[in-house]
Coordinates of C-alpha atoms and ligand atoms in Angstrom, one line a residue:
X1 CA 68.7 80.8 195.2
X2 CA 67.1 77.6 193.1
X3 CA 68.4 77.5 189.6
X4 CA 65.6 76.9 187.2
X5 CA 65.2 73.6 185.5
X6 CA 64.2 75.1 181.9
X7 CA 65.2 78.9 180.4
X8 CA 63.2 81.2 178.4
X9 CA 65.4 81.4 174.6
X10 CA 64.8 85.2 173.1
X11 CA 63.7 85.3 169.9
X12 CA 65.2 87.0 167.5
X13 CA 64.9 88.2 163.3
X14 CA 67.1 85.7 161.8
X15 CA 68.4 87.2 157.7
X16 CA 67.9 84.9 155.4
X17 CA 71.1 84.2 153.6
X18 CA 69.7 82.0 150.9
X19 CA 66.4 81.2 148.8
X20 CA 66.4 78.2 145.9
X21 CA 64.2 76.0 144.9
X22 CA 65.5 72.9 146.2
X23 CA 67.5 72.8 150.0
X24 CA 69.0 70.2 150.7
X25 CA 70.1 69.5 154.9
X26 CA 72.9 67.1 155.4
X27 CA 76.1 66.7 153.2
X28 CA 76.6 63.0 153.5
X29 CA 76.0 60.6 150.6
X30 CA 72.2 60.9 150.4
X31 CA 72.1 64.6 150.6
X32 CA 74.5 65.0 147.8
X33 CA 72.9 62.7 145.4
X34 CA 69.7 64.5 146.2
X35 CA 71.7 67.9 145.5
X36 CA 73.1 66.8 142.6
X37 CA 70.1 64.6 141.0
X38 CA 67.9 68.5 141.5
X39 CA 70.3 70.7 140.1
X40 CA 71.2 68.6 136.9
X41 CA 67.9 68.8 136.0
X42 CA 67.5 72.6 136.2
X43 CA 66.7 73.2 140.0
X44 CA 68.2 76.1 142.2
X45 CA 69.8 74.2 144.6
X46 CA 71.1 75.0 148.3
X47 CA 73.4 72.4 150.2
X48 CA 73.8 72.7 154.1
X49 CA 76.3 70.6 156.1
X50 CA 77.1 71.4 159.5
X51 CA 80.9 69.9 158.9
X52 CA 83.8 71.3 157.5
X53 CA 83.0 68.9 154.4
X54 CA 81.0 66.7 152.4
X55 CA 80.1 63.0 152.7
X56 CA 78.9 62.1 156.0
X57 CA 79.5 59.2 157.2
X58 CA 81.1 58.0 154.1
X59 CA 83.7 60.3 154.6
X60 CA 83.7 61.8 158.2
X61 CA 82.8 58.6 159.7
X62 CA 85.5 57.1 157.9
X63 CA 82.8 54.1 156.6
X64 CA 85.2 53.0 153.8
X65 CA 83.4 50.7 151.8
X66 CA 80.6 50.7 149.4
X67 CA 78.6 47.7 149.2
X68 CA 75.1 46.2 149.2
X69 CA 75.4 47.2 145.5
X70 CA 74.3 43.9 143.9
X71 CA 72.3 40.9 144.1
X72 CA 74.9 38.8 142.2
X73 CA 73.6 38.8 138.8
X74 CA 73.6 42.9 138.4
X75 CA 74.9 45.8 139.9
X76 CA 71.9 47.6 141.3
X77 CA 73.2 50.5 142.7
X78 CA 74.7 53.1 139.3
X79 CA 73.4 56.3 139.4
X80 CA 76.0 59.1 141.3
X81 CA 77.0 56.4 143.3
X82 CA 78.7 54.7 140.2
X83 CA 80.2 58.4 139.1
X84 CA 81.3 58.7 142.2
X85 CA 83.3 55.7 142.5
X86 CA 84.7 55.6 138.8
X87 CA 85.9 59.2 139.6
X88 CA 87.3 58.4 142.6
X89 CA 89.2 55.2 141.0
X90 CA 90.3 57.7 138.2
X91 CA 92.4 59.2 141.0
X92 CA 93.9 56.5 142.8
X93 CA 91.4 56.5 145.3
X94 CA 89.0 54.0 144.8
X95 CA 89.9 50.0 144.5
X96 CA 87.4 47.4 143.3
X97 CA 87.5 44.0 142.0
X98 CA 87.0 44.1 137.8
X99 CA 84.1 41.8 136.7
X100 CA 86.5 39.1 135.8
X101 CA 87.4 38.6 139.3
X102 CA 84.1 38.4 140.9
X103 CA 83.4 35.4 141.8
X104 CA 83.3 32.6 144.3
X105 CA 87.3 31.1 144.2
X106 CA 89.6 30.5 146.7
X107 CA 92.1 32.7 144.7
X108 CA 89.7 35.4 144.5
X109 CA 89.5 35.1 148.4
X110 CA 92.5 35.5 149.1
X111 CA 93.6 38.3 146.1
X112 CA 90.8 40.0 147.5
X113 CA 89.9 39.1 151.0
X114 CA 90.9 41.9 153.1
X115 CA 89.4 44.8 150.6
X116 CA 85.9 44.3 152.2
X117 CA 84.9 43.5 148.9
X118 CA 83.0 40.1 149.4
X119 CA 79.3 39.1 149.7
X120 CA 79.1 39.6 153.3
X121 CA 75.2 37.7 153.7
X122 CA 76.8 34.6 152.0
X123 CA 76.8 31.6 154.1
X124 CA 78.7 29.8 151.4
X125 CA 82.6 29.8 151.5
X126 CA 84.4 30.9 150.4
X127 CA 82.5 34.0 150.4
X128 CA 81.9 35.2 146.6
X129 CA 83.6 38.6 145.7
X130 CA 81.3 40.8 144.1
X131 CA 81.2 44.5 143.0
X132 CA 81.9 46.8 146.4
X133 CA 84.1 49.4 146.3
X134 CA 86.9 50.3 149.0
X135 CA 87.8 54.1 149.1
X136 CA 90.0 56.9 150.6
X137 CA 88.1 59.4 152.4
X138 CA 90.0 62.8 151.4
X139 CA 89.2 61.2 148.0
X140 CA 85.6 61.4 149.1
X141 CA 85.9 64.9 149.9
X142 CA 87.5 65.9 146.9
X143 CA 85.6 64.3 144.3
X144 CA 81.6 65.7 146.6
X145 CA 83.6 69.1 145.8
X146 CA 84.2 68.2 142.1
X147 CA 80.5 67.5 141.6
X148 CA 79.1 69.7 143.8
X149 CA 81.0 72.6 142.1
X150 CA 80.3 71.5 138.7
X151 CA 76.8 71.0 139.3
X152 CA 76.4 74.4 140.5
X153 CA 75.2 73.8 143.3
X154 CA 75.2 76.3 146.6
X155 CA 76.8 74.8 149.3
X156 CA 77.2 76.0 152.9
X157 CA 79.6 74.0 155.3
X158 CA 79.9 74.9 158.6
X159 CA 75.7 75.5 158.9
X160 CA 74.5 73.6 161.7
X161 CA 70.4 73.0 161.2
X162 CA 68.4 74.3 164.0
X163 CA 65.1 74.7 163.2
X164 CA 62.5 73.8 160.8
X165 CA 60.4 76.8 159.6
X166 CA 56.9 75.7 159.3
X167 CA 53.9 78.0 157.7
X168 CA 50.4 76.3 157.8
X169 CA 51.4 72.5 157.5
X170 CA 53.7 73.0 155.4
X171 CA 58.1 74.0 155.5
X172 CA 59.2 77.0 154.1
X173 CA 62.6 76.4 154.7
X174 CA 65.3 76.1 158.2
X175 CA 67.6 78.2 160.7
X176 CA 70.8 77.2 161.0
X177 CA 73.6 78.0 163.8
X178 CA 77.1 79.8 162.7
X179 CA 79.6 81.5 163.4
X180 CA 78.1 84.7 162.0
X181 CA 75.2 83.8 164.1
X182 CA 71.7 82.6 163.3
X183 CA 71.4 82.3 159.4
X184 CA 67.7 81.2 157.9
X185 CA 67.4 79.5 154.2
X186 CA 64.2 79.5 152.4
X187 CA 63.0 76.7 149.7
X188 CA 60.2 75.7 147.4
X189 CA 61.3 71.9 148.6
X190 CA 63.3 70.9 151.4
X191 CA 64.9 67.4 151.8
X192 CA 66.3 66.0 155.3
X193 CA 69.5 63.8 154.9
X194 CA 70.6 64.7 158.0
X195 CA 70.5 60.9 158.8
X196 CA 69.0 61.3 162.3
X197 CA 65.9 63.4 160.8
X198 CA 66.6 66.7 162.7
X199 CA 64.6 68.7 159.7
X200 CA 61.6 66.3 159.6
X201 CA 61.2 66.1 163.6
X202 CA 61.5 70.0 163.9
X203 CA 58.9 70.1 161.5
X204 CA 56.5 68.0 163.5
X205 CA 57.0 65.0 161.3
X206 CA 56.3 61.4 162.9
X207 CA 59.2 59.3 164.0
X208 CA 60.0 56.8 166.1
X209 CA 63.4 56.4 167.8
X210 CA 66.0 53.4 167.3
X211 CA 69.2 52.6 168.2
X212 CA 72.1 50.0 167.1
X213 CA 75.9 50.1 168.0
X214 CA 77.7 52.9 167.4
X215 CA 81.3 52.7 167.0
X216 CA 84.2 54.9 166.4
X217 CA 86.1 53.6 163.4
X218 CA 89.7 54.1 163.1
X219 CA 93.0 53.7 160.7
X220 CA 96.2 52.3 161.3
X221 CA 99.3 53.0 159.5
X222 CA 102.5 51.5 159.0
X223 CA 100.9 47.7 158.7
X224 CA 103.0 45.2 156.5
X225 CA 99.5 43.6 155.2
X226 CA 101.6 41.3 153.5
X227 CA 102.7 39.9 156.2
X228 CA 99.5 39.8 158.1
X229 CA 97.4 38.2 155.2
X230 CA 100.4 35.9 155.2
X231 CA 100.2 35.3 158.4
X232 CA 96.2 34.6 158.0
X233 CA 96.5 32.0 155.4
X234 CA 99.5 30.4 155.9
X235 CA 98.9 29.3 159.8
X236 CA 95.1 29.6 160.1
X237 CA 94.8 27.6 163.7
X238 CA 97.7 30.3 165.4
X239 CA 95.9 33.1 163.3
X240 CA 92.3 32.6 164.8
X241 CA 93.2 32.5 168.6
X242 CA 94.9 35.7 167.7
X243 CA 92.5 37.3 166.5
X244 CA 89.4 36.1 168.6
X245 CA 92.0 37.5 171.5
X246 CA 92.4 41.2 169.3
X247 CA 88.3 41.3 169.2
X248 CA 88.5 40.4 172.7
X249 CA 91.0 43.7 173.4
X250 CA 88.4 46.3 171.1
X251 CA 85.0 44.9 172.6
X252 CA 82.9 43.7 169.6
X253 CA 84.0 43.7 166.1
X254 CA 82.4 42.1 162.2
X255 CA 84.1 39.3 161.3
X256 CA 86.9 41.1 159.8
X257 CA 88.2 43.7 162.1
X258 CA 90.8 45.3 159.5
X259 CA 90.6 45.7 156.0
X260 CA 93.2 47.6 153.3
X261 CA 92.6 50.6 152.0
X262 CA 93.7 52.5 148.8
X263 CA 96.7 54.2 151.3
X264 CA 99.6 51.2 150.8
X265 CA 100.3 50.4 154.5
X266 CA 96.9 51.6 156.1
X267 CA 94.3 49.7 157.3
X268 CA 90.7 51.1 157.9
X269 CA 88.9 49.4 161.6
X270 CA 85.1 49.1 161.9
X271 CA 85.3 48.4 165.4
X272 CA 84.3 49.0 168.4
X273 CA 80.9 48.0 168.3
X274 CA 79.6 50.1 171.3
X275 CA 75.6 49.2 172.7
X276 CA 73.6 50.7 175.2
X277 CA 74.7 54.1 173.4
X278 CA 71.9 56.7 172.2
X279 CA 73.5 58.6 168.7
X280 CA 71.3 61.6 169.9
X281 CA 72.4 62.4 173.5
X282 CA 75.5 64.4 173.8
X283 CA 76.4 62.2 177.2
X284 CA 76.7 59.2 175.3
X285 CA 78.1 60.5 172.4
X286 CA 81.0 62.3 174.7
X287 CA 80.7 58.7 176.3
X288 CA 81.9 56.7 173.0
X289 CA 84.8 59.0 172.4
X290 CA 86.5 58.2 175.4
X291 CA 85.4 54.7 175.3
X292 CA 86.3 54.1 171.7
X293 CA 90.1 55.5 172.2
X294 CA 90.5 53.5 175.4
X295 CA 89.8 50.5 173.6
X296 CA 91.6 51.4 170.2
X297 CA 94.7 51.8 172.1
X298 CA 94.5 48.7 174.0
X299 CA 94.0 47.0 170.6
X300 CA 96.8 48.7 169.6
X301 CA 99.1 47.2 172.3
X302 CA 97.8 44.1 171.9
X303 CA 98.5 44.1 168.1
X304 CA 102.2 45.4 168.3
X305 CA 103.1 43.0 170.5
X306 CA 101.2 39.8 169.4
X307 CA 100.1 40.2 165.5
X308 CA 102.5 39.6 162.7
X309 CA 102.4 42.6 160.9
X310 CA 101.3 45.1 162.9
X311 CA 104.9 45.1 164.9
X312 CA 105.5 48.6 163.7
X313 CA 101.7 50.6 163.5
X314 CA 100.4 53.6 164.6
X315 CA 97.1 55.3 164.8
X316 CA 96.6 57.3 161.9
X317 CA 93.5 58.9 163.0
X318 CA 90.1 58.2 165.0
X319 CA 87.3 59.2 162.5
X320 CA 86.1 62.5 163.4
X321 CA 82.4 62.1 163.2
X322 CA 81.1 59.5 165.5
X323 CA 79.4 56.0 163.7
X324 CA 75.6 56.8 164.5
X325 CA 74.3 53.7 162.4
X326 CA 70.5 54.2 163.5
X327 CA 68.8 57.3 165.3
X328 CA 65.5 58.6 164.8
X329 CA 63.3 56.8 162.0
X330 CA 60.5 58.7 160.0
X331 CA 57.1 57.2 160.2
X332 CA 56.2 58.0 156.9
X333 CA 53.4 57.4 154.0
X334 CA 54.6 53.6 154.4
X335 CA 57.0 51.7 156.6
X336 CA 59.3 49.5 154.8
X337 CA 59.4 46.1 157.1
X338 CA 62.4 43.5 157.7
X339 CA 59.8 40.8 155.8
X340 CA 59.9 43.6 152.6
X341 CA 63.6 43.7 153.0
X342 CA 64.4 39.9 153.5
X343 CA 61.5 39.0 151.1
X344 CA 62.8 41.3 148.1
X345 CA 59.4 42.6 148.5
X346 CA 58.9 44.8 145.0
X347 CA 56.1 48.1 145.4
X348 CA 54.3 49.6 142.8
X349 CA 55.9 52.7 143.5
X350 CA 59.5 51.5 143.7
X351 CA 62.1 54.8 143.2
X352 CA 64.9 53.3 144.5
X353 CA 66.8 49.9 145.5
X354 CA 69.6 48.5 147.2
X355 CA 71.4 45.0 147.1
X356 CA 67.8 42.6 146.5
X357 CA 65.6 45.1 147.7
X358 CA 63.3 47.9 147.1
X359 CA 62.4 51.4 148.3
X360 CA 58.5 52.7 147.7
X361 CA 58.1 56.4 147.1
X362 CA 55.9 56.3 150.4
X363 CA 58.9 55.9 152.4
X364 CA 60.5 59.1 151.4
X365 CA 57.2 61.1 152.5
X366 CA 56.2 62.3 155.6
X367 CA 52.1 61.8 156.5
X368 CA 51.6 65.4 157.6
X369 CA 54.0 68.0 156.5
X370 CA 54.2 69.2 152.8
X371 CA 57.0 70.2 150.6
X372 CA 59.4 67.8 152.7
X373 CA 61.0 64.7 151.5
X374 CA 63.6 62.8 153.2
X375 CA 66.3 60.3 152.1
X376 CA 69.2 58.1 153.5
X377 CA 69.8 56.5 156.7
X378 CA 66.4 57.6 158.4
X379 CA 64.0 56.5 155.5
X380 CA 60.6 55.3 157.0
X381 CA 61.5 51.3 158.2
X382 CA 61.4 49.9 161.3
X383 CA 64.4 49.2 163.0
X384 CA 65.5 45.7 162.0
X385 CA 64.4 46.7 158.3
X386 CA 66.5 49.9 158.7
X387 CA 69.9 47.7 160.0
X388 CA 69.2 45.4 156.6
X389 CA 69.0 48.7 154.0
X390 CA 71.2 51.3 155.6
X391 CA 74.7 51.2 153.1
X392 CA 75.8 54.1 151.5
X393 CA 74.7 53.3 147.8
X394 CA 70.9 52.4 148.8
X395 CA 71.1 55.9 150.8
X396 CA 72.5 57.6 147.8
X397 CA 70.1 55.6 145.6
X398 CA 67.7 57.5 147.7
X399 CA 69.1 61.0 147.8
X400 CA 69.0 60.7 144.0
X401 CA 65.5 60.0 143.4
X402 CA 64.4 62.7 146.2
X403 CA 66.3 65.1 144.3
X404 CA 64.2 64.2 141.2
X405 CA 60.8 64.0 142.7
X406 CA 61.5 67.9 144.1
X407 CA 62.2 69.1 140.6
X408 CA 58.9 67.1 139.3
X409 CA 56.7 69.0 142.2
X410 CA 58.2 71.9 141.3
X411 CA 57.6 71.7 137.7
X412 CA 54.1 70.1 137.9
X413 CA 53.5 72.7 140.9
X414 CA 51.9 69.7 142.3
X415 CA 52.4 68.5 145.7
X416 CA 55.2 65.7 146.6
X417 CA 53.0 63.0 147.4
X418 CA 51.1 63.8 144.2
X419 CA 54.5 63.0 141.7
X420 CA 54.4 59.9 139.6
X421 CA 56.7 57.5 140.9
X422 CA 57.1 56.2 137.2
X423 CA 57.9 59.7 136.6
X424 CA 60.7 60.0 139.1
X425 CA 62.1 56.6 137.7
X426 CA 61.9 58.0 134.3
X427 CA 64.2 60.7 135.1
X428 CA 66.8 58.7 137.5
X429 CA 67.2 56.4 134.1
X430 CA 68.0 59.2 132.0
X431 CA 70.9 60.1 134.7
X432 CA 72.2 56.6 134.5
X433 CA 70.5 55.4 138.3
X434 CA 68.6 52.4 138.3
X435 CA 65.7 53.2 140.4
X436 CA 64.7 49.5 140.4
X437 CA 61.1 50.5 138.6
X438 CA 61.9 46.9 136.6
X439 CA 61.7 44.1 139.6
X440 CA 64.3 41.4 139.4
X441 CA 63.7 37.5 138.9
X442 CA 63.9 37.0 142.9
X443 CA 61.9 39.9 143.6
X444 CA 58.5 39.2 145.3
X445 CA 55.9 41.4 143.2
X446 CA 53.2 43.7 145.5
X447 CA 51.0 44.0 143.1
X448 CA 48.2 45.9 145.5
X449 CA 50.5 48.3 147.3
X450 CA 50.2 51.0 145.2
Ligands
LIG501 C1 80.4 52.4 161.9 C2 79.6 52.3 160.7 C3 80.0 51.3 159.7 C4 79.3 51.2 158.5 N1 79.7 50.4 157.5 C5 79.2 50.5 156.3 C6 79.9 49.9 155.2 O1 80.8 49.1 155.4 N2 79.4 50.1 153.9 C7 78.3 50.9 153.7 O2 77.9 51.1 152.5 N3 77.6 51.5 154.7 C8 78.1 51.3 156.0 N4 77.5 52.0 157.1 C9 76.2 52.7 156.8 C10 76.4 54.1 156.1 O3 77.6 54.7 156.4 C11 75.3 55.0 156.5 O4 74.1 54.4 156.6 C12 75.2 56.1 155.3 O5 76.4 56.9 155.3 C13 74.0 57.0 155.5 O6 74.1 58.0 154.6 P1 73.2 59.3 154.9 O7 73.5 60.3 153.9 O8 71.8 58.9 155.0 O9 73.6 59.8 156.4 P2 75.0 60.3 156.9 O10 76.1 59.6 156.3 O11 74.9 60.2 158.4 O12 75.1 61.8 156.5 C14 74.3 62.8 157.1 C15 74.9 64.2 156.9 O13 74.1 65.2 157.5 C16 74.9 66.0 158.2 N5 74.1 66.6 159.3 C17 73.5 65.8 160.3 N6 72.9 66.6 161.2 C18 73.0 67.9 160.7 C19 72.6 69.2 161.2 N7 71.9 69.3 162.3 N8 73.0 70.3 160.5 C20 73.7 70.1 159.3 N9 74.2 69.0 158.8 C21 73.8 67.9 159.5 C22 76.0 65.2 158.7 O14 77.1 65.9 159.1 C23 76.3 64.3 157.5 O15 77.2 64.9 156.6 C24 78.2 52.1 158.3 C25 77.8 53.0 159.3 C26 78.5 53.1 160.4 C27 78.1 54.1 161.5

């Protein structure tokens, strides 16, 4: 008997489980700025994340440091980025350098070299240190649960999104898969920071697909760093064959291929960089699993045997969500190019910024479904834009002012694309973000883009 290609899904009455004014989809940095930004300003607020805890990438992907946070002169990232990061600090789990130390010094390289915390576009060495923050994810965790609880928002973990619910153009709200079954939440608003635009697509939104290398970060413990930033300075020629031989082992690796963390002894590993991998299909994400613990334990060989330092290490752990960097891309009200990134290009309708450069409202909104705004990861930008603006505090930046703009359509019942940018900037400066409305020197002024 042939096995059909395609079967027939039965539909069935889904019970809604929640209605707010505000859902949020996606628990990782974007989606709770959004949360947060909504509910402090009054909004009913529901937060779904299909993991077992907040922060994404951030936190799941084991991305441990926050930077493209300022263009040298300023920190242009504050906001809940900033309370995030001073809170975490507060417990131990944050490290960054204090403004004394941030600058361009060979003493400051090497006090502060292998914390991640340098200007990584400088061409200049050696590199400046500037304001970046390293972090612990369980600290993540903890201090997302500390907000999100105080905040009041409604959050449901272990939700997997399913299915946009769209009524004449329009979202009314999503399914999501659990264990108690097929669970639907209604909203006035809903914003996507899934970071691979699941809600948006469902919903018929326009997108086009990219990719970049994925990789599946990883710790080590039990590393005498003294010894290996020793090591580093102390016999440079020895140290680089080394190490161009340990990038070798892993397949594709940033400059630095280890960097400390706020655990004494463990190191955080932004490599492999994997290509040819699509973050959506299930075959290739199965694919960089196994391929990104084949090569992290050859590394590891390698290390033990060869790297002063690393004699005695041990994998601490392989970072349970997979590093999707780039996926599916909205094509929204405007499409933010590589020129507008490079070019510090500054729109009329600004709500949010990065390192040098600038997010328009436009980029948030899709062209022909209402009531949805997205932020984070997936914002509308091509895909060499995208690779330039991606970091977690630009995303957050994001979140923060979509959360804002919900509550103003919601309170103006006007529709999202008809909110006053200046309004939603307004409102991010009275909860401490900079939403870069005021363009810096450098920045190149659009004056007709409105
Ligand atoms: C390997 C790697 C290294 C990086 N290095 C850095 C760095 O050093 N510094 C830096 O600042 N940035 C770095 N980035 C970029 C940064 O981590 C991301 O761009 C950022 O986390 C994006 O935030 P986001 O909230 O848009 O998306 P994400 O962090 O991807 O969060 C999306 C959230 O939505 C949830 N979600 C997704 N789909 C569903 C669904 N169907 N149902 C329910 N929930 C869902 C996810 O579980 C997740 O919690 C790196 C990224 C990678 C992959």
């Amino acid at each position: 008997m042939a096995t059909p290609d395609i079967i027939q899904e039965r539909s069935d009455a889904v019970r809604v489980v929640s209605r707010s004014d505000v859902l949020v989809v996606g628990g990782g940095p974007a989606g709770q700025a959004a949360a947060i930004a909504a509910r402090r300003l009054g909004a009913s607020v529901t937060l779904v994340e299909r993991y077992p805890y907040l922060g994404g990438l951030a936190s799941g992907g084991m991305v441990l440091v926050l930077d493209d946070m300022t263009n040298g002169n300023e920190i242009t990232v504050t906001g809940i980025c900033m309370e995030m990061i001073e809170r975490m600090a507060r417990l131990g789990a944050c490290v960054y350098p204090p403004p004394e130390d941030r600058c361009q010094s060979e003493a400051m390289w090497r006090k502060w070299a292998r914390w991640g915390v340098h200007d990584f576009r400088s061409t200049s060495k050696p590199l400046p240190i500037v304001m970046a923050a390293a972090f612990d994810p369980d600290g993540w965790k903890r201090v997302s649960n500390d907000m999100i609880v105080e905040a009041g928002v409604g959050l449901r973990l272990h939700s997997w999104f399913a299915k946009a619910v769209v009524e004449d153009g329009a979202i009314a709200g999503i399914v999501c898969e659990t264990k108690e079954g097929r669970q639907a939440l209604l909203a006035n608003i809903v914003i996507d920071t899934t970071g691979d635009l699941d809600v948006a697509a469902s919903a018929g939104a326009k997108f086009t697909e990219g990719g970049y290398m994925i990789t599946t970060v990883f710790r080590l413990g039990n590393v005498d760093t003294d010894a290996a930033e020793r090591f580093r300075f102390e016999s440079p020629t020895e140290y680089a064959a080394l190490d161009r031989q340990a990038k070798r082992v892993i397949g594709g690796s940033w400059d630095m291929w280890w960097l400390k963390t706020p655990l004494p002894g463990v190191v955080w590993c932004n490599c492999p960089h994997m290509t040819g991998l699509d973050g959506l299909k299930v075959a290739d994400q199965t694919k960089a699993d196994i391929e990104g613990r084949r090569r992290i334990y050859a590394l590891v060989d390698f290390v033990r045997a060869q790297l002063p330092g690393f004699k005695n290490c041990y994998v601490v752990d392989v970072a349970p969500q997979l590093g999707v960097r780039q996926s599916r891309l909205l094509e929204g009200e405007y499409v933010v190019t590589k020129d507008d990134v490079n070019d510090r290009v500054w729109f009329p309708d600004t709500v949010a910024r990065g390192r040098d450069y600038y997010t328009p409202y436009r980029a948030m909104l899709p062209r022909n479904i209402e009531r949805l705004i997205v932020a984070g990861r997936h914002y509308s930008a091509t895909e060499s834009a995208q690779k330039l603006s991606r970091e977690i505090p630009p995303c957050m930046s994001m979140g923060q002012s979509a959360g804002v703009a919900a509550v103003l359509a919601l309170d103006g019942d006007v529709a999202l694309r008809k909110v006053h940018p200046k309004a939603i900037c307004s409102k991010v400066r009275g909860q401490g973000g900079d939403p870069g409305d005021v363009p810096s020197a450098n920045a190149k002024i659009l004056e007709a883009a409105a």
